[in-house]
Amino acid sequence: MAKYSESVERLIEEFGKLPGIGARTAERLAFHVLKSKDPEALALADAIRDAKTMIHPCRNCFNLTEQETCPICTDPRRDQSVICVVEQPKDLLAIESTGAFGGVYHVLMGHIAPLEGVGPEDLTIDALLARVRAGGVKEVILATNPTVAGDGTSLHVASLLEPCSVKITRLARGLPAGGQIEYANKSILTDALTDRRKM
Ligand SMILES: [Zn+2]
């Protein structure tokens, strides 16, 4: 038998589906919503509805946007000849927050993960190839996560881009600034040595 009325149970259940939210937190959030004033609680519902109806992938780079084409793709100051390929819109935001990149992006919308049923055809790889083949692209920076799945995805994308006569690079990896060599693990140190550059 349910502990609470059906609508409360449903609210707890929906909160519980959010990433990182356990049963206890879901219950706490649900009761927070129930005891907040109507406009406050409904503002949350409206924000979710608006985000879902107004935000969609950019038709060029698949970044999330309210317009047909995202503000980065339409910004004349951005270098359209350099495309940085990321897995998720949040990776794009992280790179964007550095202010160190003046090119444009391509969001793959995930990584290849056969065990989870995600194949190359489920990502936006075809659209990336079409962008590169359309011409004007000098460099593609593969900025997938430095994980087995991310590396695998980058290798796959790189092999498809190979015949396109475009420079293919990937992000450097290695020691984080402020870190200490003695605490770095072997794979980080190996990457740092491999990716060393001239001073
Ligand atoms: Zn875009």
PDB file of C-alpha atoms and ligand atoms in Angstrom:
ATOM      1  CA  MET A   1       0.000   0.000   0.000  1.00  0.00           C
ATOM      2  CA  ALA A   2       1.265   3.481  -0.821  1.00  0.00           C
ATOM      3  CA  LYS A   3       2.476   5.612   2.088  1.00  0.00           C
ATOM      4  CA  TYR A   4       1.108   8.855   0.657  1.00  0.00           C
ATOM      5  CA  SER A   5      -1.679   9.833  -1.697  1.00  0.00           C
ATOM      6  CA  GLU A   6      -1.193   8.928  -5.333  1.00  0.00           C
ATOM      7  CA  SER A   7      -0.177  12.423  -6.508  1.00  0.00           C
ATOM      8  CA  VAL A   8       2.435  12.761  -3.762  1.00  0.00           C
ATOM      9  CA  GLU A   9       3.816   9.317  -4.559  1.00  0.00           C
ATOM     10  CA  ARG A  10       4.046  10.361  -8.209  1.00  0.00           C
ATOM     11  CA  LEU A  11       5.933  13.539  -7.333  1.00  0.00           C
ATOM     12  CA  ILE A  12       8.417  11.571  -5.179  1.00  0.00           C
ATOM     13  CA  GLU A  13       8.797   9.029  -7.959  1.00  0.00           C
ATOM     14  CA  GLU A  14       9.551  11.729 -10.548  1.00  0.00           C
ATOM     15  CA  PHE A  15      12.144  13.444  -8.331  1.00  0.00           C
ATOM     16  CA  GLY A  16      13.687  10.019  -7.710  1.00  0.00           C
ATOM     17  CA  LYS A  17      14.312   9.617 -11.447  1.00  0.00           C
ATOM     18  CA  LEU A  18      16.671  12.618 -11.470  1.00  0.00           C
ATOM     19  CA  PRO A  19      20.392  11.808 -11.508  1.00  0.00           C
ATOM     20  CA  GLY A  20      21.996  11.704  -8.074  1.00  0.00           C
ATOM     21  CA  ILE A  21      18.658  11.848  -6.238  1.00  0.00           C
ATOM     22  CA  GLY A  22      18.011   8.960  -3.858  1.00  0.00           C
ATOM     23  CA  ALA A  23      14.700   7.965  -2.305  1.00  0.00           C
ATOM     24  CA  ARG A  24      15.193  10.105   0.833  1.00  0.00           C
ATOM     25  CA  THR A  25      16.114  13.219  -1.146  1.00  0.00           C
ATOM     26  CA  ALA A  26      13.229  12.660  -3.546  1.00  0.00           C
ATOM     27  CA  GLU A  27      10.853  12.592  -0.588  1.00  0.00           C
ATOM     28  CA  ARG A  28      12.435  15.733   0.892  1.00  0.00           C
ATOM     29  CA  LEU A  29      12.162  17.619  -2.432  1.00  0.00           C
ATOM     30  CA  ALA A  30       8.552  16.543  -2.896  1.00  0.00           C
ATOM     31  CA  PHE A  31       7.608  17.853   0.546  1.00  0.00           C
ATOM     32  CA  HIS A  32       9.540  21.048  -0.089  1.00  0.00           C
ATOM     33  CA  VAL A  33       7.420  21.584  -3.206  1.00  0.00           C
ATOM     34  CA  LEU A  34       4.206  20.787  -1.319  1.00  0.00           C
ATOM     35  CA  LYS A  35       4.899  23.279   1.421  1.00  0.00           C
ATOM     36  CA  SER A  36       6.133  26.076  -0.865  1.00  0.00           C
ATOM     37  CA  LYS A  37       3.771  28.784  -2.011  1.00  0.00           C
ATOM     38  CA  ASP A  38       1.812  28.022  -5.185  1.00  0.00           C
ATOM     39  CA  PRO A  39       3.647  30.483  -7.510  1.00  0.00           C
ATOM     40  CA  GLU A  40       7.026  29.165  -6.350  1.00  0.00           C
ATOM     41  CA  ALA A  41       6.143  25.525  -6.891  1.00  0.00           C
ATOM     42  CA  LEU A  42       4.431  26.184 -10.194  1.00  0.00           C
ATOM     43  CA  ALA A  43       7.416  28.252 -11.396  1.00  0.00           C
ATOM     44  CA  LEU A  44       9.435  25.027 -11.229  1.00  0.00           C
ATOM     45  CA  ALA A  45       6.819  23.182 -13.295  1.00  0.00           C
ATOM     46  CA  ASP A  46       6.710  26.067 -15.802  1.00  0.00           C
ATOM     47  CA  ALA A  47      10.504  26.211 -16.055  1.00  0.00           C
ATOM     48  CA  ILE A  48      10.627  22.479 -16.850  1.00  0.00           C
ATOM     49  CA  ARG A  49       7.833  22.785 -19.422  1.00  0.00           C
ATOM     50  CA  ASP A  50       9.385  25.875 -21.081  1.00  0.00           C
ATOM     51  CA  ALA A  51      12.842  24.324 -21.218  1.00  0.00           C
ATOM     52  CA  LYS A  52      11.460  21.198 -22.831  1.00  0.00           C
ATOM     53  CA  THR A  53       9.282  22.991 -25.372  1.00  0.00           C
ATOM     54  CA  MET A  54      11.582  25.911 -26.244  1.00  0.00           C
ATOM     55  CA  ILE A  55      15.024  24.313 -26.167  1.00  0.00           C
ATOM     56  CA  HIS A  56      16.119  22.029 -28.956  1.00  0.00           C
ATOM     57  CA  PRO A  57      19.378  21.053 -30.657  1.00  0.00           C
ATOM     58  CA  CYS A  58      20.987  23.595 -33.007  1.00  0.00           C
ATOM     59  CA  ARG A  59      20.471  22.334 -36.561  1.00  0.00           C
ATOM     60  CA  ASN A  60      24.153  22.883 -37.291  1.00  0.00           C
ATOM     61  CA  CYS A  61      26.108  21.837 -34.185  1.00  0.00           C
ATOM     62  CA  PHE A  62      23.466  20.229 -31.895  1.00  0.00           C
ATOM     63  CA  ASN A  63      24.228  22.611 -29.043  1.00  0.00           C
ATOM     64  CA  LEU A  64      21.029  23.313 -27.087  1.00  0.00           C
ATOM     65  CA  THR A  65      19.373  26.540 -28.153  1.00  0.00           C
ATOM     66  CA  GLU A  66      16.060  28.397 -28.287  1.00  0.00           C
ATOM     67  CA  GLN A  67      16.729  29.469 -31.876  1.00  0.00           C
ATOM     68  CA  GLU A  68      16.969  27.287 -34.962  1.00  0.00           C
ATOM     69  CA  THR A  69      20.726  27.872 -35.063  1.00  0.00           C
ATOM     70  CA  CYS A  70      22.630  28.507 -31.813  1.00  0.00           C
ATOM     71  CA  PRO A  71      24.295  31.864 -30.991  1.00  0.00           C
ATOM     72  CA  ILE A  72      27.793  30.341 -31.347  1.00  0.00           C
ATOM     73  CA  CYS A  73      27.137  29.118 -34.903  1.00  0.00           C
ATOM     74  CA  THR A  74      25.692  32.489 -35.922  1.00  0.00           C
ATOM     75  CA  ASP A  75      28.405  34.604 -34.228  1.00  0.00           C
ATOM     76  CA  PRO A  76      30.475  36.182 -37.045  1.00  0.00           C
ATOM     77  CA  ARG A  77      33.477  36.487 -34.695  1.00  0.00           C
ATOM     78  CA  ARG A  78      33.748  32.704 -34.306  1.00  0.00           C
ATOM     79  CA  ASP A  79      36.188  30.854 -36.541  1.00  0.00           C
ATOM     80  CA  GLN A  80      34.018  28.465 -38.564  1.00  0.00           C
ATOM     81  CA  SER A  81      37.094  26.641 -39.858  1.00  0.00           C
ATOM     82  CA  VAL A  82      37.859  25.042 -36.484  1.00  0.00           C
ATOM     83  CA  ILE A  83      35.295  22.585 -35.072  1.00  0.00           C
ATOM     84  CA  CYS A  84      35.632  21.287 -31.521  1.00  0.00           C
ATOM     85  CA  VAL A  85      33.800  17.965 -31.150  1.00  0.00           C
ATOM     86  CA  VAL A  86      32.350  17.228 -27.692  1.00  0.00           C
ATOM     87  CA  GLU A  87      30.111  14.503 -26.283  1.00  0.00           C
ATOM     88  CA  GLN A  88      27.496  16.624 -24.489  1.00  0.00           C
ATOM     89  CA  PRO A  89      26.233  20.228 -24.416  1.00  0.00           C
ATOM     90  CA  LYS A  90      27.639  20.512 -20.867  1.00  0.00           C
ATOM     91  CA  ASP A  91      31.137  19.770 -22.226  1.00  0.00           C
ATOM     92  CA  LEU A  92      30.651  22.626 -24.682  1.00  0.00           C
ATOM     93  CA  LEU A  93      29.699  24.921 -21.788  1.00  0.00           C
ATOM     94  CA  ALA A  94      32.795  23.862 -19.842  1.00  0.00           C
ATOM     95  CA  ILE A  95      35.110  24.653 -22.771  1.00  0.00           C
ATOM     96  CA  GLU A  96      33.198  27.850 -23.515  1.00  0.00           C
ATOM     97  CA  SER A  97      33.659  29.009 -19.915  1.00  0.00           C
ATOM     98  CA  THR A  98      37.443  29.074 -20.417  1.00  0.00           C
ATOM     99  CA  GLY A  99      37.109  31.746 -23.102  1.00  0.00           C
ATOM    100  CA  ALA A 100      40.147  30.076 -24.700  1.00  0.00           C
ATOM    101  CA  PHE A 101      38.397  28.715 -27.788  1.00  0.00           C
ATOM    102  CA  GLY A 102      37.292  30.920 -30.680  1.00  0.00           C
ATOM    103  CA  GLY A 103      36.079  28.246 -33.073  1.00  0.00           C
ATOM    104  CA  VAL A 104      32.733  26.470 -33.311  1.00  0.00           C
ATOM    105  CA  TYR A 105      31.485  23.169 -31.904  1.00  0.00           C
ATOM    106  CA  HIS A 106      29.844  19.910 -32.793  1.00  0.00           C
ATOM    107  CA  VAL A 107      27.960  18.022 -30.088  1.00  0.00           C
ATOM    108  CA  LEU A 108      27.882  14.248 -30.661  1.00  0.00           C
ATOM    109  CA  MET A 109      25.080  13.745 -28.134  1.00  0.00           C
ATOM    110  CA  GLY A 110      26.890  10.928 -26.371  1.00  0.00           C
ATOM    111  CA  HIS A 111      29.571   8.365 -27.053  1.00  0.00           C
ATOM    112  CA  ILE A 112      29.669   4.967 -28.723  1.00  0.00           C
ATOM    113  CA  ALA A 113      28.724   2.372 -26.097  1.00  0.00           C
ATOM    114  CA  PRO A 114      27.745  -0.980 -27.647  1.00  0.00           C
ATOM    115  CA  LEU A 115      26.860  -2.503 -24.252  1.00  0.00           C
ATOM    116  CA  GLU A 116      24.345   0.293 -23.674  1.00  0.00           C
ATOM    117  CA  GLY A 117      23.016  -0.106 -27.200  1.00  0.00           C
ATOM    118  CA  VAL A 118      24.540   3.163 -28.450  1.00  0.00           C
ATOM    119  CA  GLY A 119      26.085   2.783 -31.900  1.00  0.00           C
ATOM    120  CA  PRO A 120      27.728   5.407 -34.152  1.00  0.00           C
ATOM    121  CA  GLU A 121      24.397   5.871 -35.955  1.00  0.00           C
ATOM    122  CA  ASP A 122      22.826   7.099 -32.703  1.00  0.00           C
ATOM    123  CA  LEU A 123      25.256  10.028 -32.540  1.00  0.00           C
ATOM    124  CA  THR A 124      25.469  13.095 -34.779  1.00  0.00           C
ATOM    125  CA  ILE A 125      28.565  11.814 -36.612  1.00  0.00           C
ATOM    126  CA  ASP A 126      26.919  11.918 -40.052  1.00  0.00           C
ATOM    127  CA  ALA A 127      26.069  15.586 -39.554  1.00  0.00           C
ATOM    128  CA  LEU A 128      29.696  16.291 -38.568  1.00  0.00           C
ATOM    129  CA  LEU A 129      30.974  14.563 -41.702  1.00  0.00           C
ATOM    130  CA  ALA A 130      28.527  16.581 -43.789  1.00  0.00           C
ATOM    131  CA  ARG A 131      29.818  19.809 -42.212  1.00  0.00           C
ATOM    132  CA  VAL A 132      33.430  18.907 -42.943  1.00  0.00           C
ATOM    133  CA  ARG A 133      32.660  17.708 -46.472  1.00  0.00           C
ATOM    134  CA  ALA A 134      30.819  20.952 -47.195  1.00  0.00           C
ATOM    135  CA  GLY A 135      34.273  22.593 -47.086  1.00  0.00           C
ATOM    136  CA  GLY A 136      35.848  25.506 -45.239  1.00  0.00           C
ATOM    137  CA  VAL A 137      36.895  23.399 -42.240  1.00  0.00           C
ATOM    138  CA  LYS A 138      40.640  23.350 -41.536  1.00  0.00           C
ATOM    139  CA  GLU A 139      40.775  21.574 -38.190  1.00  0.00           C
ATOM    140  CA  VAL A 140      38.616  19.213 -36.140  1.00  0.00           C
ATOM    141  CA  ILE A 141      39.523  19.032 -32.448  1.00  0.00           C
ATOM    142  CA  LEU A 142      38.314  15.804 -30.842  1.00  0.00           C
ATOM    143  CA  ALA A 143      37.369  16.777 -27.291  1.00  0.00           C
ATOM    144  CA  THR A 144      35.573  13.643 -26.116  1.00  0.00           C
ATOM    145  CA  ASN A 145      36.090  12.529 -22.530  1.00  0.00           C
ATOM    146  CA  PRO A 146      39.444  10.827 -21.818  1.00  0.00           C
ATOM    147  CA  THR A 147      37.667   7.535 -21.067  1.00  0.00           C
ATOM    148  CA  VAL A 148      37.589   4.208 -22.911  1.00  0.00           C
ATOM    149  CA  ALA A 149      34.236   5.138 -24.500  1.00  0.00           C
ATOM    150  CA  GLY A 150      35.332   8.703 -25.275  1.00  0.00           C
ATOM    151  CA  ASP A 151      38.634   7.590 -26.807  1.00  0.00           C
ATOM    152  CA  GLY A 152      36.869   4.885 -28.821  1.00  0.00           C
ATOM    153  CA  THR A 153      34.392   7.420 -30.159  1.00  0.00           C
ATOM    154  CA  SER A 154      37.194   9.821 -31.120  1.00  0.00           C
ATOM    155  CA  LEU A 155      39.087   7.038 -32.924  1.00  0.00           C
ATOM    156  CA  HIS A 156      35.966   6.145 -34.869  1.00  0.00           C
ATOM    157  CA  VAL A 157      35.284   9.772 -35.821  1.00  0.00           C
ATOM    158  CA  ALA A 158      38.959  10.297 -36.750  1.00  0.00           C
ATOM    159  CA  SER A 159      38.905   7.256 -39.060  1.00  0.00           C
ATOM    160  CA  LEU A 160      35.843   8.635 -40.863  1.00  0.00           C
ATOM    161  CA  LEU A 161      37.423  12.088 -41.176  1.00  0.00           C
ATOM    162  CA  GLU A 162      40.698  10.652 -42.473  1.00  0.00           C
ATOM    163  CA  PRO A 163      39.817  10.972 -46.203  1.00  0.00           C
ATOM    164  CA  CYS A 164      38.560  14.554 -45.725  1.00  0.00           C
ATOM    165  CA  SER A 165      42.028  16.181 -45.769  1.00  0.00           C
ATOM    166  CA  VAL A 166      41.347  18.104 -42.579  1.00  0.00           C
ATOM    167  CA  LYS A 167      43.733  18.463 -39.629  1.00  0.00           C
ATOM    168  CA  ILE A 168      42.544  16.203 -36.793  1.00  0.00           C
ATOM    169  CA  THR A 169      43.723  16.960 -33.260  1.00  0.00           C
ATOM    170  CA  ARG A 170      42.651  15.966 -29.780  1.00  0.00           C
ATOM    171  CA  LEU A 171      42.871  17.743 -26.445  1.00  0.00           C
ATOM    172  CA  ALA A 172      46.142  17.389 -24.549  1.00  0.00           C
ATOM    173  CA  ARG A 173      45.975  15.299 -21.426  1.00  0.00           C
ATOM    174  CA  GLY A 174      48.287  14.894 -18.509  1.00  0.00           C
ATOM    175  CA  LEU A 175      49.111  16.715 -15.306  1.00  0.00           C
ATOM    176  CA  PRO A 176      46.557  19.197 -14.012  1.00  0.00           C
ATOM    177  CA  ALA A 177      47.950  22.663 -13.241  1.00  0.00           C
ATOM    178  CA  GLY A 178      48.682  22.931  -9.531  1.00  0.00           C
ATOM    179  CA  GLY A 179      49.080  19.158  -9.208  1.00  0.00           C
ATOM    180  CA  GLN A 180      52.133  17.277  -7.999  1.00  0.00           C
ATOM    181  CA  ILE A 181      54.080  14.721  -9.992  1.00  0.00           C
ATOM    182  CA  GLU A 182      54.562  12.383  -7.042  1.00  0.00           C
ATOM    183  CA  TYR A 183      50.791  11.988  -6.672  1.00  0.00           C
ATOM    184  CA  ALA A 184      49.972  11.539 -10.363  1.00  0.00           C
ATOM    185  CA  ASN A 185      49.069   8.005 -11.456  1.00  0.00           C
ATOM    186  CA  LYS A 186      50.977   6.158 -14.181  1.00  0.00           C
ATOM    187  CA  SER A 187      48.511   6.813 -16.992  1.00  0.00           C
ATOM    188  CA  ILE A 188      48.454  10.550 -16.265  1.00  0.00           C
ATOM    189  CA  LEU A 189      52.258  10.699 -16.211  1.00  0.00           C
ATOM    190  CA  THR A 190      52.470   8.652 -19.417  1.00  0.00           C
ATOM    191  CA  ASP A 191      50.028  11.038 -21.112  1.00  0.00           C
ATOM    192  CA  ALA A 192      51.941  14.066 -19.821  1.00  0.00           C
ATOM    193  CA  LEU A 193      55.204  12.686 -21.235  1.00  0.00           C
ATOM    194  CA  THR A 194      53.629  11.772 -24.571  1.00  0.00           C
ATOM    195  CA  ASP A 195      51.930  15.155 -24.860  1.00  0.00           C
ATOM    196  CA  ARG A 196      55.018  17.156 -23.779  1.00  0.00           C
ATOM    197  CA  ARG A 197      55.672  20.315 -25.730  1.00  0.00           C
ATOM    198  CA  LYS A 198      58.566  22.624 -26.495  1.00  0.00           C
ATOM    199  CA  MET A 199      59.157  25.373 -23.949  1.00  0.00           C
TER     200      MET A 199
HETATM  201 ZN    ZN B   1      25.162  25.669 -33.259  1.00  0.00          ZN
END
